[in-house]
Amino acid sequence: MSEFQTHPVPANFKDAHINAEKYQAMYKRSIEDPEGFFGEMASEFLSWDQPWDSVVNYDFVKGEAAWFSGGKLNVSYNCIDRHLPERADQTALIWEGDDPADSKHITYGELKEQVCKLANVLKARGVQKGDRVCIYMPMIPEAAYAMLACTRIGAVHSIVFGGFSPEALKDRILDSDCQTVITADEGVRGGRSVPLKVNADKALQSCPNVHTCLVVERTGNDVNWVEGRDQWYHELMAGADADCAPEPMDSEDPLFILYTSGSTGKPKGVLHTTGGYLLQAAMTFKYVFDYREGEVYWCTADVGWVTGHTYIVYGPLANGAISLMFEGVPTYPDAGRCWEVVDKHQVNTFYTAPTAIRALMAVGDEPVTRSSRSSLRLLGTVGEPINPEAWEWYHRVVGDERCPIIDTWWQTETGAHMITPLPGAVDLKPGSATFPFFGVELALLNEDGSEVEGAGSGYLVVKSSWPSQIRSVYGDHQRMIDTYFSNYAGYYFTGDGATRDEDGYYWITGRVDDVLNVSGHRMGTAEVESALVLHDKIAEAAVVGFPHDIKGQGIYAYVTPMAGVEPDDDLRAELIQLCVKEIGPIAKPDIIQWAPGLPKTRSGKIMRRILRKIAENELDSLGDTSTLADPSVVDHLVANKLS
Ligand code: ATP
Ligand code: MG
């Protein structure tokens, strides 16, 4: 699949939690005997108030799944209280502020107090078990307190990314009928303030059911105030009791709603429940990152994304780990920030997105190499296919060839990692997410729904339920069935395409609707993009198909040169040659448009559906752009469109 070399398990991972033999044996058992396997795991990883009646029941036709039914547990108890006997004074969260001079440590004991107080504040405002609470916050510890306080009393949180507009916030509040909103006066990111309360005020004009807007004072600047509805967080916390008994929840009680990032269409309110979600979050955190007692772990995601839910808060805290939460951005005050933070807090595991890696790579090695990074043991990535070029840079420059790169494939809907290397068990191939996690039974389907045998490519589907599976699309169960369970009966449809090589490794080729069909040859947009970014003058590329009279589909490439590069026709010709050499003449882009920026979701994913519309000249129907990070990018691309 790739001319890049395979990286064997590093020597310092030979004693990892899971080695190759263990992986094989545990994986086999997890598929053949899920009741036995996950029953044992649920007892090992979680504390239950009441045992379950049955481990798993599911029906993919009706889109139903239940794990540990009848079992009772509380998420905040599992993430906090049960660790207190040995960890009350151990750090739970390290908070690193936007300003490099700002940071603090929050112990498990302090976390318990803050969460209980906030839970009591919510109760006093009338929030009850099952009520939805919208969290619209910057990356400050109060965001984690808010999540955990909801779980303490059985309220269902719906986090909306703090970078979203009033419009996007309003839609999400209304869709899940949240009646309580927790926000801050302002956020701070990259040295600039983000007007959260102003945005919330605008959104709430159209949300008459919201009775409480709890406001954390982050910057202290003046904000508008609606008497009765608006309440200062610090004022209510000051009078709150620091004890709050955890509400015993049924394993299948709702835990949170989270809207997908909207790369392919209108965001869906993905509903997750309690026991199965927390189990897979906890298991994957421990095994995938090979987490060791006392290590400092840093996931750069925002809590507004599923990655922030599962791998900043729930997975790490369920394991009693030390999780770093970062308020800022990787490029502020400059492109060396991440590595400064790594040295400052002696970070052992660093988990980020390919888009961040490519952005840092485009700036050059110096901001990285001026730091030590000697504490790093493992590097992770999530969110998009990582092109082998970026993988190698991450491995060589950031990890000094010492740290395995763990490429984790999963979705908001899957709740936790699904395809990922376990660092002590799997030899790595750059660009491959490698093998399924325990309990994840995969298949690749042909167009006609038959399963691909052995090596080959197809639609990536899951054949049986896994614990942290999506339970519903909030308020629209039929949409859940239509989206995930009706394309191919009996399978969960991921919407992604993948290739399985001769060694059984999985390579995600991108979204199914991103597959190109040029003169009858099918290829993933990711393949062409990977070829384009091999060129050392190219930072990023996005490829889409467009109608072509002869070939059926032609290839339209939007290409971002490295900083300081003046693109010209020679560069264009070199890129075309590169695609021919790497993939074949069939992969020659018909059009290459220079793009100083690409339209991305707030979580950094390229929105190809918009690029497709531009390439197809359908400029009036660009669709929902409310989740775009920078809408002006689109105007630039439209103005400079080549036809
Ligand atoms: P929507 O479903 O609304 O279009 P979205 O799919 O972008 O939004 P997420 O759930 O945040 O929302 O993203 C999941 C998708 O991200 C996966 O389906 C896949 O396309 C991509 N992805 C995530 N991790 C990886 C990875 N390691 N390799 C390749 N692709 C990945
Ligand atoms: Mg999706």
XYZ file of C-alpha atoms and ligand atoms in Angstrom:
675
model
C 0.000 0.000 0.000
C 2.754 2.375 0.828
C 6.385 2.733 0.047
C 6.872 3.969 3.594
C 8.534 1.421 5.824
C 6.844 -0.538 8.597
C 7.764 0.494 12.137
C 8.075 -2.442 14.531
C 6.933 -2.236 18.165
C 9.568 -0.098 19.923
C 11.670 -1.789 22.597
C 10.179 0.327 25.394
C 6.701 -1.026 24.540
C 7.635 -4.691 24.845
C 6.070 -4.724 28.315
C 2.953 -2.796 27.275
C -0.438 -3.726 28.779
C -1.240 -5.632 25.596
C 1.290 -7.457 23.425
C 0.669 -9.209 20.112
C -0.335 -12.577 21.589
C -2.630 -10.975 24.133
C -4.250 -8.861 21.459
C -4.951 -11.903 19.300
C -6.381 -13.919 22.181
C -8.448 -11.099 23.662
C -9.760 -9.972 20.296
C -10.831 -13.498 19.391
C -12.639 -13.952 22.687
C -14.300 -10.519 22.471
C -15.926 -11.533 19.181
C -16.730 -15.164 19.994
C -17.873 -14.571 23.552
C -18.810 -10.906 23.992
C -20.918 -11.703 27.092
C -18.015 -13.319 28.886
C -15.377 -10.883 27.686
C -17.215 -7.621 28.275
C -18.797 -8.881 31.485
C -15.300 -9.366 32.888
C -14.115 -6.033 31.518
C -17.104 -4.202 33.000
C -16.295 -5.619 36.439
C -12.600 -4.822 36.079
C -12.923 -1.262 34.749
C -16.062 0.095 36.425
C -17.758 0.186 39.821
C -21.414 -0.799 39.748
C -24.133 -0.058 42.285
C -26.134 -2.983 41.014
C -25.116 -5.801 38.641
C -26.617 -6.070 35.166
C -29.158 -8.635 34.018
C -27.643 -9.184 30.606
C -24.447 -8.002 28.917
C -25.714 -7.202 25.439
C -28.870 -7.271 23.349
C -29.083 -5.630 19.980
C -31.038 -5.489 16.768
C -29.396 -3.679 13.882
C -32.597 -3.701 11.841
C -34.468 -1.655 14.440
C -31.314 0.235 15.321
C -31.479 -0.907 18.947
C -28.660 -1.777 21.319
C -28.472 -2.264 25.080
C -25.399 -3.059 27.143
C -25.463 -4.131 30.788
C -29.233 -3.647 31.049
C -30.499 -3.508 34.597
C -27.039 -2.595 35.862
C -26.733 0.639 37.802
C -23.766 2.971 38.090
C -22.887 6.634 38.197
C -20.334 8.158 35.852
C -19.073 10.880 38.199
C -18.641 8.296 40.960
C -16.585 6.176 38.565
C -14.513 9.150 37.422
C -13.945 10.673 40.859
C -15.149 9.188 44.153
C -13.829 5.678 43.789
C -10.308 7.036 43.220
C -10.329 9.161 46.359
C -8.944 6.630 48.860
C -5.614 6.584 47.010
C -5.795 9.694 44.809
C -7.479 12.530 46.699
C -4.264 14.582 46.468
C -3.194 13.412 43.024
C -3.732 15.765 40.084
C -6.756 14.905 37.977
C -6.624 17.850 35.578
C -3.776 20.106 34.587
C -5.152 23.265 33.099
C -2.892 25.215 30.742
C -4.301 28.636 29.919
C -4.136 30.493 26.649
C -1.522 32.736 28.238
C 1.626 30.638 28.784
C 1.915 32.122 32.271
C -1.444 30.634 33.336
C -1.743 27.082 34.556
C -3.070 25.149 37.515
C -3.494 21.648 38.873
C -6.812 20.297 40.129
C -6.648 17.224 42.354
C -9.219 14.459 42.476
C -10.263 15.777 45.881
C -10.826 19.274 44.520
C -12.627 17.866 41.502
C -15.055 16.060 43.801
C -15.831 19.261 45.686
C -16.357 21.388 42.570
C -18.514 18.774 40.861
C -20.709 18.199 43.918
C -21.220 21.917 44.469
C -22.176 22.463 40.866
C -24.498 19.458 40.950
C -26.251 21.067 43.923
C -26.442 24.393 42.075
C -28.111 22.685 39.123
C -30.552 20.886 41.407
C -31.428 24.142 43.128
C -32.235 25.613 39.714
C -34.678 22.770 39.165
C -32.574 20.526 36.936
C -33.694 16.925 37.274
C -32.613 13.527 36.096
C -33.136 13.254 32.338
C -33.201 17.035 31.735
C -30.894 18.313 29.001
C -28.251 20.894 29.880
C -26.386 22.791 27.186
C -22.713 23.513 27.876
C -21.251 26.335 25.756
C -17.864 26.916 27.308
C -14.249 27.741 26.689
C -11.616 25.157 27.592
C -11.553 25.861 31.298
C -11.880 23.366 34.162
C -15.472 24.493 34.736
C -16.355 22.795 31.441
C -15.273 19.441 32.911
C -17.016 20.245 36.213
C -20.194 20.972 34.263
C -20.078 17.654 32.403
C -19.445 15.679 35.564
C -22.032 17.624 37.578
C -24.659 16.669 35.009
C -23.695 13.022 35.291
C -23.804 13.258 39.082
C -27.537 14.047 39.045
C -28.425 12.179 35.861
C -28.902 15.239 33.662
C -27.964 14.807 29.994
C -25.353 17.238 28.703
C -25.192 18.600 25.208
C -21.939 20.439 24.622
C -21.821 22.988 21.851
C -18.338 24.002 20.746
C -17.484 27.476 22.062
C -16.484 28.637 18.581
C -19.974 28.143 17.179
C -22.194 31.022 16.158
C -25.406 32.083 17.936
C -27.344 30.464 15.099
C -25.609 27.096 15.481
C -26.023 27.284 19.266
C -29.733 28.099 18.993
C -30.388 25.184 16.622
C -28.734 22.751 19.007
C -30.473 24.104 22.126
C -33.848 23.826 20.432
C -33.220 20.427 18.863
C -32.583 18.789 22.234
C -34.810 21.186 24.225
C -32.138 22.220 26.699
C -33.639 24.436 29.403
C -30.401 25.212 31.190
C -27.286 26.677 29.593
C -23.852 26.877 31.189
C -21.498 29.366 29.570
C -18.852 31.996 30.390
C -18.678 35.747 29.993
C -15.985 35.311 27.366
C -13.516 32.728 26.190
C -9.857 33.364 25.452
C -8.129 31.727 22.483
C -4.948 32.699 20.714
C -4.793 36.017 22.588
C -8.288 37.033 21.496
C -11.522 36.989 23.391
C -14.526 35.008 22.232
C -17.900 36.638 23.060
C -19.657 33.620 24.522
C -22.262 35.467 26.573
C -23.070 37.797 23.687
C -23.568 34.756 21.457
C -25.625 32.973 24.081
C -27.838 36.056 24.522
C -28.524 36.137 20.795
C -29.264 32.427 20.683
C -31.508 32.548 23.756
C -33.748 35.194 22.192
C -35.237 32.294 20.251
C -35.163 29.759 23.093
C -38.071 30.599 25.414
C -37.748 27.356 27.385
C -34.348 28.222 28.808
C -34.943 29.197 32.444
C -31.327 29.350 33.599
C -28.134 30.656 32.055
C -25.241 30.026 34.415
C -22.253 32.238 33.617
C -18.644 31.556 34.603
C -16.555 34.677 35.003
C -13.504 34.082 32.803
C -12.376 37.579 31.746
C -14.557 39.796 33.946
C -15.509 42.109 31.091
C -18.997 43.611 31.127
C -21.813 41.450 29.882
C -25.503 41.962 29.315
C -27.703 40.480 32.052
C -31.216 39.089 31.991
C -32.497 39.178 35.564
C -33.793 35.879 36.822
C -32.490 33.820 33.926
C -28.813 34.751 34.182
C -26.872 33.637 37.258
C -23.209 34.037 38.130
C -21.541 30.693 38.575
C -19.269 31.895 41.375
C -22.140 33.394 43.350
C -24.230 30.231 43.335
C -21.186 28.018 43.964
C -20.243 30.062 47.017
C -23.390 28.995 48.820
C -23.526 25.408 47.564
C -23.080 22.282 49.672
C -19.950 20.248 48.802
C -21.733 16.922 49.195
C -24.053 15.477 46.617
C -24.888 11.793 46.499
C -24.336 10.321 43.017
C -27.606 9.363 41.329
C -27.589 5.631 40.484
C -28.276 5.491 36.751
C -29.405 2.586 34.653
C -26.669 1.506 32.292
C -28.920 2.488 29.393
C -29.951 5.901 30.766
C -28.858 8.726 28.451
C -25.469 10.261 29.303
C -25.001 12.910 26.637
C -26.077 14.229 23.284
C -23.434 15.501 20.905
C -23.946 16.900 17.448
C -21.659 15.519 14.718
C -19.323 17.973 13.080
C -21.429 18.281 9.954
C -18.803 17.455 7.333
C -21.401 15.704 5.230
C -24.652 17.471 6.045
C -26.901 18.753 8.806
C -25.434 17.736 12.180
C -27.085 14.835 13.984
C -27.725 14.796 17.738
C -25.919 11.588 18.585
C -27.207 10.042 21.822
C -24.909 8.041 24.065
C -25.872 6.122 27.189
C -24.070 5.351 30.409
C -22.491 1.944 31.083
C -21.335 0.792 27.656
C -19.976 4.201 26.736
C -17.979 4.555 29.920
C -16.604 1.027 29.613
C -15.261 1.487 26.095
C -13.951 4.963 26.955
C -12.054 3.495 29.913
C -10.755 0.397 28.115
C -9.544 2.215 25.031
C -7.879 4.927 27.087
C -5.860 2.392 29.050
C -4.960 0.011 26.227
C -4.624 2.307 23.216
C -2.460 4.881 24.979
C -0.875 2.154 27.129
C -1.519 4.490 30.039
C 0.755 4.005 33.071
C 0.130 5.176 36.593
C 1.240 8.784 37.091
C 1.750 9.633 33.433
C 0.678 13.015 32.080
C -1.626 12.702 29.119
C -2.613 15.521 26.775
C -5.366 15.474 24.188
C -5.534 18.788 22.315
C -9.178 18.433 21.268
C -11.910 20.745 22.486
C -14.562 19.315 24.825
C -17.022 20.415 22.139
C -15.980 17.352 20.089
C -16.415 13.722 20.934
C -12.644 13.409 21.280
C -12.781 15.921 24.124
C -15.604 14.005 25.802
C -14.037 10.579 25.643
C -10.340 11.375 25.775
C -10.022 14.517 27.887
C -12.670 13.765 30.465
C -14.316 10.340 30.675
C -11.617 7.895 29.547
C -8.738 9.447 31.508
C -10.711 10.162 34.677
C -12.294 6.700 34.716
C -8.702 5.430 34.880
C -7.576 7.849 37.602
C -5.209 9.470 35.108
C -3.728 12.971 34.850
C -5.361 14.758 31.931
C -4.133 18.060 30.555
C -6.714 20.528 29.318
C -5.498 23.340 27.048
C -7.380 26.593 26.595
C -5.364 27.922 23.663
C -4.322 27.032 20.142
C -1.150 25.284 18.870
C 0.136 28.415 17.145
C -0.087 30.954 19.981
C 2.089 32.733 20.984
C 3.945 30.844 18.251
C 4.176 27.466 16.534
C 6.343 26.070 19.326
C 3.579 26.247 21.937
C 2.673 22.568 22.036
C 6.248 21.482 22.652
C 6.743 24.151 25.305
C 3.686 22.803 27.085
C 5.019 19.257 26.709
C 8.262 20.273 28.423
C 6.554 22.439 31.031
C 4.220 19.698 32.247
C 6.398 16.723 31.267
C 3.723 15.304 29.003
C 4.076 11.593 28.187
C 1.262 11.152 25.665
C 0.226 13.723 23.074
C -2.934 13.206 21.018
C -3.936 15.600 18.235
C -5.436 15.859 14.735
C -3.728 15.543 11.327
C -4.792 19.078 10.460
C -2.750 20.404 13.403
C 0.216 18.230 12.464
C 0.164 19.473 8.868
C -0.157 23.086 10.002
C 2.847 22.747 12.318
C 4.829 20.850 9.697
C 4.286 23.696 7.223
C 6.072 26.086 9.572
C 9.221 23.951 9.658
C 11.156 21.928 12.232
C 12.746 24.656 14.320
C 9.793 25.402 16.639
C 9.796 21.688 17.458
C 13.497 20.987 17.715
C 14.185 23.890 20.054
C 12.246 21.978 22.750
C 13.360 18.827 24.555
C 10.223 16.619 24.345
C 12.171 13.934 26.201
C 9.106 13.108 28.337
C 7.086 11.999 25.292
C 6.427 8.285 25.037
C 3.506 8.022 22.645
C 1.874 10.196 19.956
C -1.677 9.865 18.704
C -3.830 11.207 15.891
C -7.545 11.335 15.143
C -10.087 13.028 12.928
C -9.009 12.394 9.377
C -6.798 10.045 7.446
C -3.206 11.047 8.209
C -1.123 11.121 5.081
C 2.096 9.087 5.407
C 4.211 12.190 4.842
C 2.757 13.903 7.919
C 2.918 10.631 9.855
C 6.669 10.347 9.179
C 7.271 13.976 10.154
C 5.341 13.516 13.384
C 7.324 10.372 14.116
C 10.751 11.677 13.150
C 10.674 15.321 14.210
C 8.187 15.447 17.090
C 8.788 11.950 18.466
C 12.521 11.716 17.705
C 11.752 8.268 16.203
C 11.102 6.995 19.712
C 7.316 7.278 20.028
C 4.795 5.080 18.241
C 2.161 6.978 16.229
C -1.270 5.745 17.176
C -3.721 6.521 14.374
C -7.193 6.095 15.867
C -10.224 5.766 13.605
C -13.616 6.370 15.179
C -16.655 8.654 15.017
C -18.990 10.653 17.221
C -21.390 7.767 16.682
C -18.943 5.089 17.815
C -18.221 6.934 21.076
C -14.692 5.577 21.384
C -11.804 4.153 19.344
C -12.751 1.428 16.864
C -9.732 0.838 14.636
C -6.390 1.598 16.214
C -3.017 0.092 16.859
C -2.284 -1.050 20.401
C 1.282 0.194 20.744
C 2.765 -2.987 22.224
C 0.944 -5.313 19.872
C 1.120 -3.981 16.344
C 3.856 -3.041 13.878
C 2.884 0.316 12.429
C 2.411 1.215 8.794
C 2.273 4.990 8.245
C -1.230 5.968 7.147
C -2.963 2.828 8.417
C -5.181 2.760 11.516
C -4.218 -0.960 11.551
C -6.616 -3.309 13.414
C -9.988 -3.310 15.181
C -10.240 -2.797 18.928
C -11.707 -5.543 21.125
C -15.308 -6.327 20.279
C -15.260 -4.464 16.970
C -16.230 -6.772 14.131
C -15.542 -5.139 10.784
C -16.334 -5.888 7.187
C -15.799 -4.232 3.833
C -18.770 -4.339 1.495
C -18.967 -4.261 -2.253
C -21.532 -2.040 -3.942
C -23.994 -4.974 -4.033
C -23.688 -5.554 -0.284
C -21.536 -8.689 -0.460
C -18.514 -8.845 1.835
C -15.036 -8.387 0.398
C -12.905 -11.425 1.243
C -9.240 -10.994 2.110
C -7.396 -7.999 0.692
C -9.520 -5.392 -1.076
C -11.503 -2.185 -0.760
C -15.085 -1.347 0.059
C -17.533 0.375 2.344
C -16.446 0.091 5.951
C -19.202 -1.430 8.092
C -19.487 -2.941 11.568
C -21.157 -6.326 11.884
C -22.213 -6.379 15.527
C -22.849 -4.004 18.407
C -20.020 -2.553 20.495
C -20.487 -1.063 23.982
C -20.177 2.652 23.131
C -22.392 2.468 20.069
C -24.761 5.356 19.235
C -28.191 4.600 20.695
C -30.262 7.093 18.754
C -30.348 10.399 16.933
C -31.993 12.583 19.542
C -35.665 13.053 18.811
C -35.477 11.251 15.478
C -34.830 7.539 15.825
C -35.883 6.999 12.225
C -33.034 9.215 11.062
C -30.663 6.963 12.988
C -32.046 3.885 11.222
C -31.981 5.627 7.840
C -28.455 6.944 8.250
C -26.673 3.985 9.771
C -28.727 0.828 9.459
C -30.604 0.861 6.159
C -27.908 1.117 3.504
C -26.971 -2.517 4.082
C -29.338 -4.583 6.233
C -27.733 -6.018 9.330
C -24.685 -3.744 9.292
C -23.772 -0.425 10.893
C -22.777 1.795 7.968
C -19.866 4.093 8.839
C -20.020 6.277 5.732
C -16.280 5.739 5.264
C -14.434 3.651 2.715
C -11.439 1.499 3.547
C -8.883 -0.879 2.115
C -7.624 -4.049 3.794
C -4.139 -5.061 2.715
C -2.556 -8.525 2.485
C -1.548 -8.337 6.144
C -5.083 -7.464 7.263
C -4.281 -3.804 8.027
C -7.112 -1.324 7.514
C -6.498 1.907 5.605
C -9.304 4.464 5.775
C -9.625 6.000 2.330
C -12.079 8.740 3.305
C -15.793 9.223 3.203
C -17.746 7.115 0.782
C -19.125 10.163 -0.971
C -15.510 11.283 -1.387
C -14.638 8.319 -3.569
C -13.645 9.331 -7.091
C -14.669 7.350 -10.102
C -12.455 8.373 -13.000
C -13.089 6.440 -16.205
C -14.398 3.574 -14.105
C -11.416 3.548 -11.752
C -12.333 4.076 -8.130
C -9.935 5.804 -5.779
C -10.193 7.656 -2.512
C -9.680 11.399 -2.435
C -7.209 10.746 0.395
C -4.903 8.829 -1.948
C -4.611 11.735 -4.371
C -4.231 14.211 -1.522
C -1.443 12.157 0.021
C 0.399 12.179 -3.304
C 0.062 15.963 -3.640
C 1.377 16.709 -0.168
C 4.442 14.558 -0.771
C 5.790 17.603 -2.634
C 7.907 19.619 -0.228
C 6.367 22.908 -1.368
C 2.833 21.754 -0.536
C 1.237 22.046 2.899
C -2.232 20.712 2.302
C -4.542 19.518 -0.450
C -8.210 18.668 -0.862
C -9.479 16.753 -3.850
C -13.019 16.359 -5.176
C -14.627 14.973 -8.293
C -16.543 17.025 -10.845
C -18.614 15.985 -13.868
C -16.382 15.294 -16.852
C -17.717 14.568 -20.346
C -15.249 11.851 -21.183
C -14.046 10.414 -17.901
C -17.352 10.581 -16.030
C -15.571 12.289 -13.215
C -12.585 14.565 -13.352
C -10.249 15.447 -10.484
C -10.340 18.948 -9.058
C -7.567 19.669 -6.555
C -7.443 22.596 -4.163
C -3.834 22.925 -3.080
C -2.281 25.041 -0.325
C 1.430 25.776 -0.814
C 3.816 25.983 2.147
C 4.290 29.392 3.734
C 6.453 31.609 1.489
C 6.011 29.538 -1.697
C 4.806 31.429 -4.819
C 2.950 28.779 -6.805
C 3.352 28.755 -10.601
C 2.737 26.536 -13.622
C 5.975 24.637 -13.065
C 4.777 23.618 -9.637
C 1.460 22.638 -11.166
C 3.236 20.384 -13.678
C 5.359 18.830 -10.934
C 2.261 18.018 -8.910
C 0.604 16.339 -11.852
C 3.729 14.256 -12.408
C 3.783 13.334 -8.750
C 0.229 11.966 -8.905
C 1.108 9.989 -12.032
C 4.175 8.531 -10.346
C 2.511 7.739 -7.034
C -0.846 6.426 -8.221
C -0.900 6.330 -12.008
C -1.986 8.420 -14.993
C -5.597 7.957 -13.935
C -4.956 10.118 -10.852
C -3.836 13.190 -12.809
C -5.700 16.211 -11.485
C -7.589 17.974 -14.279
C -7.662 21.233 -12.379
C -5.356 22.516 -9.663
C -6.534 25.629 -7.896
C -4.184 27.331 -5.442
C -5.979 27.752 -2.148
C -4.465 29.838 0.628
C -7.040 28.213 2.940
C -9.448 25.271 2.794
C -12.986 25.240 4.207
C -12.797 23.292 7.437
C -15.148 22.406 10.206
C -14.300 23.787 13.601
C -12.732 20.443 14.412
C -10.372 20.815 11.462
C -11.973 18.510 8.922
C -12.066 19.576 5.320
C -15.650 20.073 4.121
C -15.384 18.472 0.723
C -19.092 18.819 0.050
C -18.551 22.576 -0.276
C -15.491 22.098 -2.471
C -17.525 19.738 -4.617
C -20.218 22.380 -5.102
C -17.606 24.938 -6.094
C -15.992 22.500 -8.523
C -19.413 21.715 -9.986
C -20.187 25.416 -10.295
C -23.210 25.072 -8.036
C -22.399 28.207 -6.157
C -25.979 28.868 -5.025
C -26.296 25.625 -3.119
C -23.265 25.468 -0.870
C -25.476 24.130 1.942
C -25.090 24.456 5.700
C -21.881 26.358 6.381
C -22.672 27.153 10.027
C -20.019 24.758 11.282
C -17.201 26.237 9.176
C -14.199 27.614 11.016
C -13.678 30.497 8.575
C -16.447 31.165 6.041
C -14.341 33.781 4.193
C -12.198 30.946 2.824
C -15.164 29.951 0.674
C -15.494 33.439 -0.836
C -11.848 33.375 -1.826
C -12.159 29.985 -3.485
C -15.280 31.031 -5.369
C -13.660 34.260 -6.557
C -10.591 32.404 -7.824
C -12.348 29.406 -9.253
C -10.850 27.843 -12.373
C -13.110 26.125 -14.852
P -20.941 14.389 9.955
O -21.161 12.958 10.343
O -21.959 15.333 10.494
O -20.667 14.562 8.496
P -18.203 14.077 10.871
O -18.308 12.694 10.309
O -17.091 14.944 10.378
O -19.577 14.866 10.692
P -17.127 13.147 13.378
O -17.907 12.099 14.040
O -16.433 14.148 14.221
O -18.069 13.990 12.451
O -16.004 12.498 12.473
C -15.893 11.112 12.196
C -15.224 10.920 10.845
O -13.874 11.436 10.882
C -15.041 9.495 10.426
O -16.223 8.970 9.853
C -13.903 9.597 9.424
O -14.363 10.030 8.163
C -13.032 10.671 10.029
N -11.937 10.090 10.842
C -11.818 10.132 12.184
N -10.666 9.566 12.586
C -10.035 9.120 11.482
C -8.789 8.427 11.239
N -7.954 8.102 12.214
N -8.495 8.129 9.959
C -9.335 8.456 8.958
N -10.490 9.117 9.117
C -10.852 9.448 10.360
Mg -19.836 11.369 10.294
